[in-house]
Amino acid sequence: MGKQDGRTRHVTAAGVDDSTATILHVDMDAFFASVELLDHPELVGKPVIVGHNSVRSVVTAATYEARKFGVNSAMPMALALRRCPHAIVLEPHFERYQHFSSVVFDICDQLTPKVERLGIDEAFLDVAGARAIYGSPIEVATLLRKRVFAETGLVCSVGAAASKYVAKVASGLSKPDGLLVIPADKTVEFLHPLPISALWGVGGKTAEALQQRGFTTIAHVARADRETLTRAVGEAGAVKLHNLAWGNDPRPVVERAAEKSIGHETTFEYNVLDADEIRRELLRLSGKVAARLRAGGVEARTVVLKLRFEDFSTITRSRKLPDPTDLGRTLYETVRDIYADFAREGRPVRLVGVRGEQLVEPGGGQMSLWDTTDGWRDAEEAMEAASARFGTGAIGPARLLGSQRSERPRLGQRD
């Protein structure tokens, strides 16, 4: 339905029959921005943008107050500040987002074993089996929201319905800090007045194709002639949208597989020719990836280097490791060697990224006869402990002193 800014908020009134609304969609409200505001309570209620205040940065997140000015995530920072020139820009802290995400998901797991994670800040829950312990879907959703706030200081919105699709639409309409329950027999009544952008998978181009044929609401799609709908979105798309328009979504809540990759990337303020500067950034990013691997209790079998050049052409090159690792030193040495081939070309670099793939639990690969990593592991874990206590960048490799940058995380196969 596009970016939510709270102006279309709907919440459930008392007395609704929730017996059929056993699928919940929980979505943290303005998650990254809300986490930052925990350290800046004086900024609550003000337009705040999370990101790097530079000409090449993009918006990582924005509060609802900033969204009302048309500021959205992934928007160029320059455009965001033109739309909302009085916004306050805060630097992102991705380790904190990961921490609070883990706390929220732990709460979800305690309420039901059927939790389907969607990236870092949202999930589906099937609470049909939780009635005997925690009560009705509304009671479970209310308990979930109370516990999230009590244990994190953050708020979330929850949609409850008979299907995943309708639950997700409901959570979006209940933002911020709301609960919206849609009983099964009210599904069509709920969906049909909504704009076609509320249909899952309808982005800008698809919406334009539908609107050109007179489809502006979900009701129009539901009652459309199949041939006309097929001409607009293709046969498979027509079947999918027609089913969704009537609330038909039989997909169950399933526990998602673990993240397939963990990575970080940085867009430079200017195009960089200096190979030493690029190698320093690769070292820093490798350390960030390694810290998240260790925090997630996984190791990477494969390391990937990503480079985007001055002309926006992008390449990725991967290398399989002899043994899985969660050490920044090993990741860095691998991407440094991959980068050596490109350093000789002398092409200006706009973006660099490091990613670990084929993640396995520690010990998931063949054990080496000689383990020479213990000293490096101790050093990296000591640096993590210092950063946790005194702040990111408090201690690190000597060659990174004075070269702190911020980057966007790549959170695996997500949102």
Coordinates of C-alpha atoms in Angstrom, one line a residue:
M1 CA 0.0 0.0 0.0
G2 CA 3.0 2.3 -0.2
K3 CA 4.7 4.0 2.7
Q4 CA 2.7 4.2 5.9
D5 CA 2.6 7.6 7.7
G6 CA -0.2 7.0 10.2
R7 CA -2.8 9.2 8.5
T8 CA -5.0 6.2 7.5
R9 CA -4.8 4.5 10.9
H10 CA -7.6 2.0 11.8
V11 CA -7.8 0.0 15.0
T12 CA -10.1 -2.6 16.3
A13 CA -13.1 -1.7 18.4
A14 CA -14.1 -3.8 21.4
G15 CA -16.3 -6.8 20.9
V16 CA -15.0 -8.0 17.5
D17 CA -15.2 -11.8 16.9
D18 CA -11.6 -12.8 16.6
S19 CA -12.1 -16.6 16.6
T20 CA -11.2 -17.0 12.9
A21 CA -8.3 -14.4 13.0
T22 CA -5.6 -16.8 14.1
I23 CA -2.8 -15.4 11.9
L24 CA -1.0 -12.4 13.3
H25 CA 1.4 -10.1 11.4
V26 CA 3.6 -8.1 13.8
D27 CA 5.5 -5.2 12.4
M28 CA 7.8 -2.9 14.4
D29 CA 6.8 0.8 13.9
A30 CA 9.6 2.8 12.2
F31 CA 11.9 0.3 13.7
F32 CA 15.4 1.7 13.0
A33 CA 14.2 5.3 13.8
S34 CA 12.5 4.1 17.0
V35 CA 15.6 2.4 18.2
E36 CA 17.6 5.6 17.7
L37 CA 15.1 7.6 19.7
L38 CA 15.6 5.3 22.7
D39 CA 18.9 7.2 23.0
H40 CA 17.3 10.6 22.1
P41 CA 14.0 10.9 24.0
E42 CA 14.1 14.6 23.4
L43 CA 13.5 14.0 19.7
V44 CA 10.3 12.0 20.2
G45 CA 7.5 13.6 18.2
K46 CA 9.9 15.4 15.8
P47 CA 10.8 14.6 12.2
V48 CA 13.9 12.4 12.4
I49 CA 15.7 10.7 9.6
V50 CA 18.2 7.9 10.1
G51 CA 21.0 7.8 7.6
H52 CA 24.3 9.5 6.7
N53 CA 24.1 13.2 6.1
S54 CA 25.9 13.3 2.8
V55 CA 25.1 13.9 -0.8
R56 CA 25.4 10.2 -1.7
S57 CA 23.6 8.8 1.3
V58 CA 20.1 7.3 1.2
V59 CA 17.5 7.3 4.0
T60 CA 17.7 4.2 6.1
A61 CA 14.5 5.0 8.1
A62 CA 12.3 7.9 9.1
T63 CA 9.8 8.7 11.9
Y64 CA 6.2 9.1 11.1
E65 CA 6.6 12.8 11.6
A66 CA 9.1 12.9 8.7
R67 CA 7.1 10.5 6.6
K68 CA 4.2 13.0 6.5
F69 CA 6.5 15.3 4.5
G70 CA 7.0 12.5 1.9
V71 CA 10.3 11.1 3.4
N72 CA 10.7 7.3 2.8
S73 CA 13.4 4.7 3.3
A74 CA 15.8 4.2 0.4
M75 CA 15.1 7.8 -0.8
P76 CA 18.2 9.9 -1.5
M77 CA 19.1 11.9 1.5
A78 CA 19.4 15.1 -0.5
L79 CA 15.8 14.7 -1.7
A80 CA 14.6 13.8 1.8
L81 CA 16.1 17.0 3.3
R82 CA 14.5 19.1 0.5
R83 CA 11.1 17.7 1.4
C84 CA 11.7 18.1 5.2
P85 CA 14.5 20.6 5.7
H86 CA 13.9 20.8 9.4
A87 CA 14.4 17.1 9.9
I88 CA 17.1 15.9 12.4
V89 CA 19.5 13.3 10.9
L90 CA 20.8 10.6 13.1
E91 CA 23.5 8.1 12.2
P92 CA 22.4 4.4 12.1
H93 CA 23.6 1.7 14.5
F94 CA 22.9 -1.6 13.0
E95 CA 24.2 -3.7 15.9
R96 CA 21.5 -2.2 18.1
Y97 CA 18.8 -3.0 15.5
Q98 CA 19.9 -6.6 15.4
H99 CA 19.9 -6.8 19.2
F100 CA 16.3 -5.5 19.6
S101 CA 15.2 -7.7 16.7
S102 CA 16.4 -10.7 18.6
V103 CA 14.5 -9.6 21.7
V104 CA 11.3 -9.2 19.8
F105 CA 11.6 -12.5 18.0
D106 CA 12.3 -14.3 21.3
I107 CA 9.0 -12.9 22.6
C108 CA 7.2 -14.2 19.5
D109 CA 8.8 -17.6 19.9
Q110 CA 7.6 -17.8 23.5
L111 CA 4.0 -17.3 22.5
T112 CA 3.9 -19.8 19.6
P113 CA 6.3 -22.2 17.9
K114 CA 4.8 -21.1 14.5
V115 CA 6.7 -17.9 13.8
E116 CA 7.7 -16.9 10.2
R117 CA 10.4 -14.2 10.3
L118 CA 10.3 -11.6 7.6
G119 CA 13.7 -9.8 7.8
I120 CA 14.7 -7.9 10.9
D121 CA 11.5 -6.2 12.0
E122 CA 8.3 -8.2 11.1
A123 CA 6.9 -11.7 11.4
F124 CA 3.8 -13.9 11.0
L125 CA 2.5 -15.9 13.9
D126 CA 0.0 -18.7 13.8
V127 CA -1.7 -18.5 17.3
A128 CA -4.4 -21.1 16.7
G129 CA -2.8 -23.4 19.2
A130 CA -2.1 -20.7 21.8
R131 CA -5.6 -20.3 23.0
A132 CA -5.4 -22.7 25.9
I133 CA -2.3 -21.0 27.3
Y134 CA -2.6 -17.3 26.3
G135 CA -6.2 -16.9 25.2
S136 CA -7.8 -15.6 22.0
P137 CA -5.9 -14.0 19.1
I138 CA -6.7 -10.6 20.4
E139 CA -5.4 -11.5 23.9
V140 CA -2.2 -13.0 22.3
A141 CA -1.7 -9.9 20.2
T142 CA -2.3 -7.6 23.2
L143 CA 0.2 -9.6 25.3
L144 CA 2.7 -9.5 22.5
R145 CA 2.5 -5.7 22.2
K146 CA 2.7 -5.2 25.9
R147 CA 5.8 -7.4 26.3
V148 CA 7.6 -5.8 23.3
F149 CA 7.1 -2.4 24.9
A150 CA 8.0 -3.5 28.4
E151 CA 11.2 -5.3 27.3
T152 CA 12.4 -2.9 24.6
G153 CA 10.7 0.4 25.0
L154 CA 9.6 0.0 21.3
V155 CA 6.1 -0.2 19.9
C156 CA 4.7 -2.5 17.2
S157 CA 1.5 -2.8 15.2
V158 CA -0.4 -6.1 14.7
G159 CA -2.9 -7.3 12.2
A160 CA -4.9 -10.4 12.9
A161 CA -6.9 -12.2 10.2
A162 CA -7.6 -15.6 8.7
S163 CA -4.8 -15.4 6.1
K164 CA -1.2 -14.0 5.9
Y165 CA -2.1 -11.5 3.2
V166 CA -5.0 -9.9 5.0
A167 CA -3.1 -9.9 8.3
K168 CA -0.3 -7.9 6.7
V169 CA -2.6 -5.4 5.2
A170 CA -4.3 -5.0 8.6
S171 CA -1.1 -4.4 10.4
G172 CA -0.1 -1.7 7.9
L173 CA -3.4 0.1 8.4
S174 CA -3.2 0.0 12.2
K175 CA 0.1 1.9 12.3
P176 CA 1.4 3.3 14.4
D177 CA 1.0 1.4 17.7
G178 CA -2.3 -0.3 16.7
L179 CA -4.1 -3.6 16.5
L180 CA -6.6 -4.4 13.8
V181 CA -8.5 -7.6 13.7
I182 CA -10.3 -8.8 10.5
P183 CA -12.7 -11.8 11.1
A184 CA -12.9 -14.2 8.1
D185 CA -16.5 -13.2 7.3
K186 CA -15.4 -9.5 7.1
T187 CA -12.5 -10.1 4.8
V188 CA -14.2 -9.0 1.5
E189 CA -15.8 -6.0 3.2
F190 CA -12.4 -5.0 4.5
L191 CA -10.5 -5.5 1.3
H192 CA -12.7 -4.2 -1.5
P193 CA -12.7 -0.4 -0.7
L194 CA -8.9 -0.4 -0.5
P195 CA -6.7 0.9 -3.4
I196 CA -5.0 -1.6 -5.7
S197 CA -1.7 -0.8 -4.1
A198 CA -2.8 -2.8 -1.2
L199 CA -2.6 -6.0 -3.3
W200 CA 0.5 -8.0 -2.6
G201 CA 3.0 -7.6 -5.4
V202 CA 1.4 -4.5 -7.0
G203 CA 4.1 -2.0 -7.3
G204 CA 4.3 1.2 -9.4
K205 CA 4.4 -0.3 -12.9
T206 CA 1.7 -2.9 -12.2
A207 CA -0.5 -0.3 -10.5
E208 CA -0.1 2.0 -13.6
A209 CA -1.0 -0.9 -15.9
L210 CA -4.1 -1.6 -13.9
Q211 CA -5.2 2.0 -13.6
Q212 CA -4.9 2.5 -17.3
R213 CA -7.6 -0.2 -17.6
G214 CA -9.9 1.4 -15.0
F215 CA -8.9 -0.6 -11.9
T216 CA -8.4 1.6 -8.9
T217 CA -9.7 -0.4 -6.0
I218 CA -9.5 -4.1 -5.0
A219 CA -13.2 -4.4 -5.7
H220 CA -12.5 -3.6 -9.4
V221 CA -9.9 -6.3 -9.6
A222 CA -12.2 -8.8 -7.8
R223 CA -15.0 -8.3 -10.3
A224 CA -12.8 -7.8 -13.3
D225 CA -13.2 -9.8 -16.5
R226 CA -10.4 -12.3 -16.5
E227 CA -9.3 -11.6 -20.0
T228 CA -8.9 -7.8 -19.3
L229 CA -7.0 -8.5 -16.1
T230 CA -4.7 -11.0 -18.0
R231 CA -3.9 -8.3 -20.6
A232 CA -2.8 -6.0 -17.8
V233 CA -0.7 -8.3 -15.7
G234 CA -0.3 -11.6 -17.5
E235 CA -2.0 -14.9 -16.9
A236 CA -0.2 -15.8 -13.7
G237 CA -0.6 -12.3 -12.3
A238 CA -4.3 -12.3 -13.1
V239 CA -4.9 -15.5 -11.2
K240 CA -2.8 -14.3 -8.2
L241 CA -4.4 -10.9 -8.0
H242 CA -8.0 -12.2 -8.4
N243 CA -7.4 -14.7 -5.5
L244 CA -6.0 -12.0 -3.3
A245 CA -8.8 -9.6 -4.1
W246 CA -11.2 -12.1 -2.6
G247 CA -8.9 -12.7 0.4
N248 CA -7.9 -16.2 -0.8
D249 CA -4.4 -16.9 0.5
P250 CA -3.9 -20.5 1.7
R251 CA -0.3 -20.2 2.5
P252 CA 0.5 -21.4 6.1
V253 CA 2.8 -19.8 8.5
V254 CA 6.1 -21.6 8.2
E255 CA 9.3 -21.2 10.1
R256 CA 11.7 -19.5 7.6
A257 CA 15.1 -20.9 6.9
A258 CA 18.1 -19.2 8.5
E259 CA 19.6 -16.2 6.8
K260 CA 21.5 -17.3 3.7
S261 CA 24.0 -14.5 3.8
I262 CA 25.2 -11.7 6.1
G263 CA 27.0 -8.6 4.7
H264 CA 27.7 -4.9 4.8
E265 CA 28.4 -2.4 2.1
T266 CA 29.5 1.3 1.9
T267 CA 28.9 4.0 -0.7
F268 CA 31.8 6.4 -0.7
E269 CA 31.3 10.2 -0.5
Y270 CA 33.3 10.4 -3.7
N271 CA 34.7 8.0 -6.3
V272 CA 37.8 6.4 -4.9
L273 CA 40.9 5.5 -6.8
D274 CA 43.2 4.9 -3.9
A275 CA 43.6 1.1 -3.5
D276 CA 44.8 1.5 0.1
E277 CA 41.6 3.4 1.0
I278 CA 39.5 0.7 -0.5
R279 CA 41.4 -2.0 1.3
R280 CA 41.0 -0.2 4.6
E281 CA 37.2 -0.1 4.0
L282 CA 37.2 -3.8 3.1
L283 CA 39.0 -4.5 6.4
R284 CA 36.4 -2.5 8.3
L285 CA 33.4 -4.2 6.6
S286 CA 35.0 -7.6 7.1
G287 CA 35.1 -7.0 10.8
K288 CA 31.5 -5.9 10.9
V289 CA 30.4 -9.0 9.0
A290 CA 32.4 -11.2 11.3
A291 CA 30.8 -9.7 14.4
R292 CA 27.4 -10.4 13.0
L293 CA 28.4 -14.0 12.1
R294 CA 29.5 -14.6 15.7
A295 CA 26.4 -12.9 17.1
G296 CA 24.2 -15.2 15.0
G297 CA 26.2 -18.3 15.9
V298 CA 27.1 -19.1 12.3
E299 CA 30.2 -19.3 10.1
A300 CA 30.5 -18.5 6.4
R301 CA 31.8 -21.1 3.8
T302 CA 32.0 -18.5 1.0
V303 CA 33.1 -14.8 0.9
V304 CA 31.8 -12.3 -1.6
L305 CA 33.3 -9.0 -2.7
K306 CA 31.0 -6.4 -4.3
L307 CA 32.3 -3.4 -6.2
R308 CA 30.3 -0.7 -7.9
F309 CA 32.3 1.6 -10.2
E310 CA 32.0 5.2 -11.3
D311 CA 29.7 4.3 -14.2
F312 CA 27.4 2.3 -11.8
S313 CA 28.4 -1.0 -13.3
T314 CA 28.5 -3.6 -10.5
I315 CA 30.4 -6.8 -10.1
T316 CA 30.4 -9.5 -7.4
R317 CA 33.1 -12.2 -7.1
S318 CA 33.0 -15.0 -4.6
R319 CA 35.5 -17.5 -3.2
K320 CA 34.9 -20.6 -1.2
L321 CA 37.0 -20.9 1.9
P322 CA 39.0 -24.0 2.9
D323 CA 37.1 -24.0 6.2
P324 CA 34.0 -22.0 7.4
T325 CA 34.9 -18.9 9.4
D326 CA 33.5 -16.2 11.5
L327 CA 36.8 -14.2 11.7
G328 CA 37.2 -10.8 10.2
R329 CA 40.9 -11.4 9.5
T330 CA 40.0 -14.4 7.2
L331 CA 37.2 -12.6 5.5
Y332 CA 39.4 -9.6 4.8
E333 CA 42.4 -11.6 3.5
T334 CA 40.0 -13.3 1.1
V335 CA 38.3 -10.2 -0.3
R336 CA 41.6 -8.3 -0.4
D337 CA 43.0 -11.0 -2.7
I338 CA 39.9 -10.9 -4.9
Y339 CA 40.2 -7.1 -5.1
A340 CA 43.8 -7.3 -6.2
D341 CA 42.8 -8.1 -9.7
F342 CA 40.6 -5.1 -9.9
A343 CA 43.0 -2.7 -8.2
R344 CA 45.4 -3.1 -11.2
E345 CA 42.6 -1.8 -13.5
G346 CA 42.6 1.6 -11.8
R347 CA 38.8 2.1 -12.1
P348 CA 37.2 4.6 -9.7
V349 CA 35.1 2.8 -7.1
R350 CA 31.7 4.1 -5.8
L351 CA 30.7 1.3 -3.5
V352 CA 32.3 -1.7 -1.8
G353 CA 30.7 -4.6 0.0
V354 CA 31.6 -7.7 1.8
R355 CA 29.3 -10.7 2.3
G356 CA 29.5 -14.1 3.9
E357 CA 27.4 -16.8 2.3
Q358 CA 26.6 -20.6 2.7
L359 CA 26.2 -20.1 6.5
V360 CA 26.6 -23.1 8.7
E361 CA 26.7 -23.7 12.5
P362 CA 30.2 -23.7 14.0
G363 CA 31.8 -27.0 13.4
G364 CA 29.6 -27.5 10.3
G365 CA 32.7 -27.7 8.1
Q366 CA 35.7 -30.1 8.2
M367 CA 37.9 -29.4 11.1
S368 CA 41.5 -28.2 10.3
L369 CA 44.3 -30.2 11.9
W370 CA 46.0 -27.1 13.1
D371 CA 43.9 -24.2 14.4
T372 CA 45.9 -20.9 14.2
T373 CA 42.9 -18.6 14.7
D374 CA 42.6 -18.6 18.5
G375 CA 44.7 -15.5 19.0
W376 CA 42.8 -13.6 16.3
R377 CA 39.5 -14.7 17.7
D378 CA 40.5 -13.5 21.2
A379 CA 41.5 -10.1 19.7
E380 CA 38.3 -9.7 17.7
E381 CA 36.1 -10.6 20.6
A382 CA 38.0 -8.2 22.8
M383 CA 37.4 -5.4 20.3
E384 CA 33.7 -6.3 20.2
A385 CA 33.4 -6.2 24.0
A386 CA 35.1 -2.8 24.0
S387 CA 32.7 -1.5 21.3
A388 CA 29.7 -2.8 23.2
R389 CA 30.8 -1.0 26.4
F390 CA 32.3 2.2 25.0
G391 CA 30.7 2.6 21.6
T392 CA 31.4 1.5 18.0
G393 CA 34.9 2.3 17.0
A394 CA 36.3 2.6 20.5
I395 CA 39.0 0.1 19.6
G396 CA 39.9 -1.6 16.3
P397 CA 42.7 -2.4 13.9
A398 CA 45.4 0.3 13.8
R399 CA 45.0 0.9 10.1
L400 CA 41.4 1.9 10.7
L401 CA 42.1 4.7 13.2
G402 CA 40.6 7.9 11.9
S403 CA 38.7 6.2 9.1
Q404 CA 35.4 5.4 10.6
R405 CA 32.5 5.1 8.1
S406 CA 28.9 4.1 8.3
E407 CA 27.4 1.5 6.0
R408 CA 24.2 -0.2 5.1
P409 CA 23.7 -3.8 6.3
R410 CA 22.7 -6.6 3.9
L411 CA 20.4 -8.8 6.0
G412 CA 20.3 -11.9 3.9
Q413 CA 17.5 -13.1 1.6
R414 CA 14.7 -11.0 2.8
D415 CA 12.7 -6.6 3.1

